[in-house]
Short mmCIF file of C-alpha atoms in Angstrom, two decimals:
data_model
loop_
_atom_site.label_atom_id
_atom_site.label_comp_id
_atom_site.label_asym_id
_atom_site.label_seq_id
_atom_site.Cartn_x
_atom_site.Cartn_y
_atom_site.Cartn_z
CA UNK A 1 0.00 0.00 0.00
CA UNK A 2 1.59 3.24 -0.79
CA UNK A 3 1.92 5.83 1.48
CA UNK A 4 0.04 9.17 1.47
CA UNK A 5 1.64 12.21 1.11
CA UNK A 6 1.78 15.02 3.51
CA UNK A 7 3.03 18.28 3.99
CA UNK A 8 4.41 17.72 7.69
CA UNK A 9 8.02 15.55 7.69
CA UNK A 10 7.97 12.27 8.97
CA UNK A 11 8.19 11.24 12.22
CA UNK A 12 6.75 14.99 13.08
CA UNK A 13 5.16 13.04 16.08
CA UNK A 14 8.25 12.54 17.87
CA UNK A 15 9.14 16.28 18.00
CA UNK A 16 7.36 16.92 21.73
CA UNK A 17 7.53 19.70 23.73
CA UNK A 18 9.01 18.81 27.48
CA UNK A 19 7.87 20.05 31.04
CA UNK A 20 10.16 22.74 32.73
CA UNK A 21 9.32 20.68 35.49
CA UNK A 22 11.37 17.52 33.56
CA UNK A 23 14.69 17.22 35.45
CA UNK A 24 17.95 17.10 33.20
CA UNK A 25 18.78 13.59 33.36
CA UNK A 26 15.16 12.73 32.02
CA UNK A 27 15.04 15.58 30.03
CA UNK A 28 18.44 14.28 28.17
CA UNK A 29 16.46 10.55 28.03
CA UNK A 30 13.36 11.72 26.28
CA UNK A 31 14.90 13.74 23.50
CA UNK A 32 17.94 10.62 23.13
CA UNK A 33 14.23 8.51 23.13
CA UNK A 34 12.56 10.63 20.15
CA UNK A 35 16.39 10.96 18.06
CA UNK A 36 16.18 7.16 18.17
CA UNK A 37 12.58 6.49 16.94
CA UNK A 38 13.17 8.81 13.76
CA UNK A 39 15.20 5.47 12.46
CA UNK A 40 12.42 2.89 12.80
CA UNK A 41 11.29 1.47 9.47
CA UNK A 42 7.92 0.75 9.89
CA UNK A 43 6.23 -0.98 6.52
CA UNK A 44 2.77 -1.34 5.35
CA UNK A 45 0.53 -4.81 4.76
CA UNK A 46 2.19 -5.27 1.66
CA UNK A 47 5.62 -4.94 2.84
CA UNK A 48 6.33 -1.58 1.35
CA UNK A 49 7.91 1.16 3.79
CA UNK A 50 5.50 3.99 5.40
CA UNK A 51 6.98 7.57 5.16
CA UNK A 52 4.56 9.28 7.19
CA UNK A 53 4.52 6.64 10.19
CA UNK A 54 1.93 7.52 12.90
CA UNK A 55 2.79 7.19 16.89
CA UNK A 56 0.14 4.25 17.14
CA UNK A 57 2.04 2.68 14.38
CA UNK A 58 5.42 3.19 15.86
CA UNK A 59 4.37 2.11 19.04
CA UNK A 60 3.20 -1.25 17.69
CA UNK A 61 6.10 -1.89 16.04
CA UNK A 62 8.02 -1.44 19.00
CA UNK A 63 5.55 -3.82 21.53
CA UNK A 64 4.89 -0.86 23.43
CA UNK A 65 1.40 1.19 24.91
CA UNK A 66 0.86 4.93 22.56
CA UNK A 67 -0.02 6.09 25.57
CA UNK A 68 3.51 4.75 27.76
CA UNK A 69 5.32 5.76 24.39
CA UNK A 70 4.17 9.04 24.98
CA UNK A 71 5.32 9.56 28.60
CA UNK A 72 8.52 8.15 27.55
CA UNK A 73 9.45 10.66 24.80
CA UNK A 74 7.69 13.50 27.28
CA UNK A 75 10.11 12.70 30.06
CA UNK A 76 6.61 12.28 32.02
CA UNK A 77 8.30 7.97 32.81
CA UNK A 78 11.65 6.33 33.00
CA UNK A 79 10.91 3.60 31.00
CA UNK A 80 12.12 0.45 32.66
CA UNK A 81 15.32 -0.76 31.29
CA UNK A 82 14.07 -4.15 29.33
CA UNK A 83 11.70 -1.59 27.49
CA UNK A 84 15.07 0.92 26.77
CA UNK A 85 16.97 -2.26 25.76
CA UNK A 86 13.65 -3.35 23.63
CA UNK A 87 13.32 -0.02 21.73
CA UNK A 88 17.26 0.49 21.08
CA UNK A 89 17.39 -3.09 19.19
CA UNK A 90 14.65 -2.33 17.09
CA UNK A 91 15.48 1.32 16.19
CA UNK A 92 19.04 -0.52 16.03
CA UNK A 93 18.11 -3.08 13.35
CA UNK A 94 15.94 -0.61 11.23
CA UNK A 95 18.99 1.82 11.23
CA UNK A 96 21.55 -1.09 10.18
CA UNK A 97 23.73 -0.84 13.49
CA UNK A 98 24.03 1.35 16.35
CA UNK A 99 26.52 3.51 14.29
CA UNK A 100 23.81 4.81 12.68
CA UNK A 101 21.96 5.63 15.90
CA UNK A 102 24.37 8.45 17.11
CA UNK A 103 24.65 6.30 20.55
CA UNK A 104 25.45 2.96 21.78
CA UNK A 105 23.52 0.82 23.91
CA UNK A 106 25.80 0.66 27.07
CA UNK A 107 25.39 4.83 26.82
CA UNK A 108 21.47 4.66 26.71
CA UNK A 109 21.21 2.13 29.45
CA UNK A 110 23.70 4.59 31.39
CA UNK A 111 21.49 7.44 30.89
CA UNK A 112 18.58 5.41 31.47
CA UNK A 113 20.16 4.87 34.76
CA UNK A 114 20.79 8.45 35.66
CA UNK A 115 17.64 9.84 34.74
CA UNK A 116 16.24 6.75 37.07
CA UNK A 117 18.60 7.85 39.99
CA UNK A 118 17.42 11.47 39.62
CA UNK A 119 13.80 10.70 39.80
CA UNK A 120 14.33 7.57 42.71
CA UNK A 121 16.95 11.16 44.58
CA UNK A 122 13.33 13.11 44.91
CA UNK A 123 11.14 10.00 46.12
CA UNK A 124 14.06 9.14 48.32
CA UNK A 125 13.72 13.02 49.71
CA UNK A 126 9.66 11.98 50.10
CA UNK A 127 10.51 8.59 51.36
CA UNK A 128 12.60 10.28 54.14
CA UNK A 129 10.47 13.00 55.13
CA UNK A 130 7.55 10.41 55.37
CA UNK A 131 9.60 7.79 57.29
CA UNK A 132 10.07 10.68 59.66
CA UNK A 133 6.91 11.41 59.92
CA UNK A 134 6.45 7.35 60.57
CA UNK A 135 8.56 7.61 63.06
CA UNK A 136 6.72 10.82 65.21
CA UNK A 137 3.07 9.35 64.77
CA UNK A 138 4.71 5.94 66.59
CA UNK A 139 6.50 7.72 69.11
CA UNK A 140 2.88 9.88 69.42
CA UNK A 141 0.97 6.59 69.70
CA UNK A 142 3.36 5.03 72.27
CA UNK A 143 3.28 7.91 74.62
CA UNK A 144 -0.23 7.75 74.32
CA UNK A 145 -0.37 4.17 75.12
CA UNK A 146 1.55 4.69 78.01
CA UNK A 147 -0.48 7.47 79.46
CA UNK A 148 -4.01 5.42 79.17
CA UNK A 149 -1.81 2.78 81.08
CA UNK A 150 -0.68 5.33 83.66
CA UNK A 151 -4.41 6.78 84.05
CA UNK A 152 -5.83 3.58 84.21
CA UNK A 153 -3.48 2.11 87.15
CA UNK A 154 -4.31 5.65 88.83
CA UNK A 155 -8.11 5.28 88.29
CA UNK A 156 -7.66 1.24 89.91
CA UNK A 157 -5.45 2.64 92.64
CA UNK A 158 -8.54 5.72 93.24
CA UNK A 159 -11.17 2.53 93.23
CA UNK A 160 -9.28 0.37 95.51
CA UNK A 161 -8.87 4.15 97.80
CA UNK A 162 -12.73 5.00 97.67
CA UNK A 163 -13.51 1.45 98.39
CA UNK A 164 -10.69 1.69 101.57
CA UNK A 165 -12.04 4.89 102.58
CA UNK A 166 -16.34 3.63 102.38
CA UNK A 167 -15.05 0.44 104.59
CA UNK A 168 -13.23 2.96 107.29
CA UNK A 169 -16.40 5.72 106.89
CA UNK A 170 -18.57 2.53 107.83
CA UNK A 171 -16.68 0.94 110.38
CA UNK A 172 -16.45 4.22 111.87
CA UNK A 173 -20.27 4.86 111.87
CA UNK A 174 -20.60 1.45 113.52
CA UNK A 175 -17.91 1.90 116.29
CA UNK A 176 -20.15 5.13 116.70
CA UNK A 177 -23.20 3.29 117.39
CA UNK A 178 -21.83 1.30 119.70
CA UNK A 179 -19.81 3.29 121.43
CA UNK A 180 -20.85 6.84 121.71
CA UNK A 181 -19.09 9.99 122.50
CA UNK A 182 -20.58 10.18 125.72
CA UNK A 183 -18.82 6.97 126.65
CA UNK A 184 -15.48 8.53 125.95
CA UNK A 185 -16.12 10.58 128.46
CA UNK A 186 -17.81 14.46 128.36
CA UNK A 187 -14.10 15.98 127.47
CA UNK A 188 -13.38 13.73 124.51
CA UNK A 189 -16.29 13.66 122.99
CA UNK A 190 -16.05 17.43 123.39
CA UNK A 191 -12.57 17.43 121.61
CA UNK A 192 -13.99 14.96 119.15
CA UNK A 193 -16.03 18.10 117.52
CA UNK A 194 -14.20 20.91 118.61
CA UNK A 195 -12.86 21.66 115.14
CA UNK A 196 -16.20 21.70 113.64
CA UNK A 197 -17.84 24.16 116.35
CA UNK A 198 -16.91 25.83 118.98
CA UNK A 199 -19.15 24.60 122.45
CA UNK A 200 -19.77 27.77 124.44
CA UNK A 201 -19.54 27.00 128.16
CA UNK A 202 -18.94 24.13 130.66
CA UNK A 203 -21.43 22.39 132.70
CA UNK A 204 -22.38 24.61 136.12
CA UNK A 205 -24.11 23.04 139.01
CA UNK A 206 -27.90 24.17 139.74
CA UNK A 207 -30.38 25.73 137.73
CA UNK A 208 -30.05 30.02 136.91
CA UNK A 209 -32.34 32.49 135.63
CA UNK A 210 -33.01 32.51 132.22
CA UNK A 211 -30.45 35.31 130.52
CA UNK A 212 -29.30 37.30 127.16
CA UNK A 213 -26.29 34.71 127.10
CA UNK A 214 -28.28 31.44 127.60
CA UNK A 215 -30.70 32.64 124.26
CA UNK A 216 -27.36 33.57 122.75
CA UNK A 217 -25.87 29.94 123.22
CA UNK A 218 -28.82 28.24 121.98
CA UNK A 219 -28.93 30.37 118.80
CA UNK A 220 -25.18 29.60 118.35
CA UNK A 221 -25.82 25.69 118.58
CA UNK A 222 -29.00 25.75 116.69
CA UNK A 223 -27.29 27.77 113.59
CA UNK A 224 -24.27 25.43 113.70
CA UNK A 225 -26.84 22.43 113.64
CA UNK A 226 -28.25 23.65 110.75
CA UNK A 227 -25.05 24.38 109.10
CA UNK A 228 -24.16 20.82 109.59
CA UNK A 229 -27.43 19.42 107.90
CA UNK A 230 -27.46 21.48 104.90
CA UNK A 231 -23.40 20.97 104.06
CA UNK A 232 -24.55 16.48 104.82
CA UNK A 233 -22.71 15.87 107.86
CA UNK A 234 -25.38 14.01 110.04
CA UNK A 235 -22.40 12.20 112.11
CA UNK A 236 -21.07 15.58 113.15
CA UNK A 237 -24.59 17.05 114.05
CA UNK A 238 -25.06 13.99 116.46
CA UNK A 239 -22.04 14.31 118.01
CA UNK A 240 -22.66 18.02 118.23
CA UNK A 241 -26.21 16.81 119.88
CA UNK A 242 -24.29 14.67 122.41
CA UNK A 243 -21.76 16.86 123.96
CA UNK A 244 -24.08 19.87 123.84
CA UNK A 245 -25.91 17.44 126.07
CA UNK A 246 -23.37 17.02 128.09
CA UNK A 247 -21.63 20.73 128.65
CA UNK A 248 -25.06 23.02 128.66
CA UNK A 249 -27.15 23.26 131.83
CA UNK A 250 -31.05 22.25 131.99
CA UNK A 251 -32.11 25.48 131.48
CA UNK A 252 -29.79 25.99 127.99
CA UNK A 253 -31.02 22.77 127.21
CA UNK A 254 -34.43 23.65 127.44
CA UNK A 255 -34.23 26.95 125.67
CA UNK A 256 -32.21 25.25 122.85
CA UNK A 257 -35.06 22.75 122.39
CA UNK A 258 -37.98 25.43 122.20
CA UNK A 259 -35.77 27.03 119.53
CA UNK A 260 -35.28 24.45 117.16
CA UNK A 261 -39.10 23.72 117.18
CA UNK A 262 -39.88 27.44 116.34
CA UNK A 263 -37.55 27.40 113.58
CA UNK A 264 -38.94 24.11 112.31
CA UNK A 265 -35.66 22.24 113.51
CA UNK A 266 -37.76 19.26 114.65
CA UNK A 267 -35.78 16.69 113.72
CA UNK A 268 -32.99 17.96 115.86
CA UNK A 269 -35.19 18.70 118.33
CA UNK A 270 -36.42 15.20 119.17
CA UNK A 271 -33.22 13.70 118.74
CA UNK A 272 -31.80 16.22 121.38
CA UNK A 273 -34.78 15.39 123.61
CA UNK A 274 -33.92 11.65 123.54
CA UNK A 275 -29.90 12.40 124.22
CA UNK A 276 -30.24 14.74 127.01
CA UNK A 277 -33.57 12.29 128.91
CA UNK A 278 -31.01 9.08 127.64
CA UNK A 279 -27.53 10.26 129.16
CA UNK A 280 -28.52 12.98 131.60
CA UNK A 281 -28.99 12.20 135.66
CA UNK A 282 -33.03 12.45 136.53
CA UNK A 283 -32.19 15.69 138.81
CA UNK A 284 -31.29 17.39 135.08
CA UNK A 285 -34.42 16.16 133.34
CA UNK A 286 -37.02 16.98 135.79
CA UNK A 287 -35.29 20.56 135.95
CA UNK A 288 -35.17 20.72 131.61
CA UNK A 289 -38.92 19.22 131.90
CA UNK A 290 -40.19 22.30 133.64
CA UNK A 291 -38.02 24.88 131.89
CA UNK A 292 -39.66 23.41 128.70
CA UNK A 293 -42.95 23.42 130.47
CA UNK A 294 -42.61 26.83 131.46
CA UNK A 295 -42.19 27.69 127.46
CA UNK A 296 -44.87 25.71 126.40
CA UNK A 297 -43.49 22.97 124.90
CA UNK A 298 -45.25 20.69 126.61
CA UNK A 299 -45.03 17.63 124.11
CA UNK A 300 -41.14 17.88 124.54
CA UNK A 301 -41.35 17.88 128.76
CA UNK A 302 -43.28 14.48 128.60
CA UNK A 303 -40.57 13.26 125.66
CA UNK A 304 -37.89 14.33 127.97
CA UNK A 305 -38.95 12.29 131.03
CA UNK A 306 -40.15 9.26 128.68
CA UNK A 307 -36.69 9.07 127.84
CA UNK A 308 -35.43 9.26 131.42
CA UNK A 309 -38.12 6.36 132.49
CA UNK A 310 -36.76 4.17 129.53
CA UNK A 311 -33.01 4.12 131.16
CA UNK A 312 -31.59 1.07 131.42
CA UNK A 313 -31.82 1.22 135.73
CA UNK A 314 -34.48 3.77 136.21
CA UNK A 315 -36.38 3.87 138.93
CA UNK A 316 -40.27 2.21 138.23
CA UNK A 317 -42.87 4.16 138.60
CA UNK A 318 -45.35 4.63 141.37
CA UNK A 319 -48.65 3.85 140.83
CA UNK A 320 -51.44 6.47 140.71
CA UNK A 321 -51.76 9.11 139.26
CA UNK A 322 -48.78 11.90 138.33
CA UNK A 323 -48.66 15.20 139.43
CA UNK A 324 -48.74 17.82 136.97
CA UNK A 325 -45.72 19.88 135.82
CA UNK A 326 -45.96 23.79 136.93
#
């Protein structure tokens, strides 16, 4: 089949502009790549030589992709060195020898090589800053790793701590109930609290006349009571309960009581009823029995001496019928 004619020379494809961004090495490879291919002989179906060869055509003749044949002569690939070694023996036997090539095979393969080295020089730059980077995110990781270890050792230590302290905090409400302060002894049990509030006066023999300084007491115990409640210390309002018991007269007693029921205290009220009738001689409760009867709190005077009567070692009572408190 003869070839058609054309005004552009032959080969025209091979003439392809390069990349600035092609290093030299490739740069000298691609246009060594297109010199060569201008000497392949490509011939029709009927044997006869084409003058006007396209790329597809070329690139069949050679075993090779268009589209790889393209990178290659763009310095966009390296082309592997079989494929060099492929393309220089055909170009070599269409020429007639390598003579005819301008270049030897030993010198493409070398060129090959550099332009190869060049491109492996920038991943090697990539590989390195990415095997640094490996090497941060692991160190990263491991530190992490070892700080979820730390925190969870510290959280198992803070368990096995809570679960300490709940055992102690019960044992010590049971000792409690066993043993009260008052069994300590009035001046322990009055240390035992000291640091929470501050007791006003010691115990004084006999009753007195009511005065500015006993209100003034009571309001002092009944505030700190209150405190105690509302910040959930119910262990240190008892034992404030108990040794105010034990250090304020029957008169205090009894104005203390009258004030926690007008300020709604009840609660405290009957439990400070029961302490004082429980651990309190029956000389004290008769005389806080008619200081509370004198203010009217009449349901607390009969508490009061209910609690005396239940003492382990308290007297019976008489039959007939009681006198009335005045």
């Amino acid at each position: 089949m003869a070839a058609r004619s054309s005004s552009r020379p032959p080969f025209a494809w091979t003439k392809k502009d390069l990349h600035e961004s092609v290093l030299p090495d490739k740069r000298r490879l691609a246009v060594t790549l297109q010199k060569i291919c201008r000497h392949l002989v490509i011939k029709s179906a009927d044997g006869a030589p084409v003058t006007h060869p396209t790329q597809a055509q070329a690139a069949k003749h050679m075993n090779i992709g268009e589209t790889s044949l393209t990178r290659y002569l763009t310095g966009q690939y390296v082309p592997p060195a079989q494929v060099t070694a492929s393309l220089f023996d055909t170009a070599c036997l269409d020429a007639g020898g390598e003579q005819n090539l301008g270049i030897t095979k030993v010198e493409l393969l070398e060129l090959r090589a550099r332009a190869e080295q060049e491109r492996c020089g920038n991943c090697a730059r990539n590989r390195e800053e990415a095997r640094a980077a490996g090497l941060r995110l692991r160190a990263s990781r491991e530190t992490q790793e070892r700080l979820e270890r730390t925190a969870e050792e510290q959280g198992e230590r803070l368990r096995v701590l809570r679960q300490r302290a709940a055992v102690l905090e019960q044992e010590a409400q049971q000792a409690r109930a066993i043993q009260p302060c008052a069994e300590a002894g009035p001046r322990q049990g009055w240390q035992a609290v000291q640091t929470a509030t501050p007791l006003p006066v010691s115990r004084r023999q006999g009753d007195r006349q009511q005065s500015g300084n006993d209100v003034a007491a009571a309001q002092v115990i009944a505030r700190r009571a209150e405190e105690l409640l509302r910040s959930g210390r119910p262990d240190g309002t008892l034992a404030l309960l108990r040794n105010t018991a034990e250090a304020y007269t029957a008169t205090e007693i009894a104005l203390l009581v009258a004030l926690l029921r007008t300020n709604g205290q009840n609660q405290l009220a009957g439990n400070l009823v029961h302490i004082y009738g429980r651990d309190r001689s029956d000389r004290d409760v008769v005389r806080a029995a008619l200081k509370l009867h004198e203010q009217d709190v009449v349901a607390d005077a009969e508490a009061l001496l209910r609690a005396a009567a239940a003492r382990p070692g308290s007297a019976p009572s008489h039959p007939g019928r009681p006198r009335p408190l005045k």
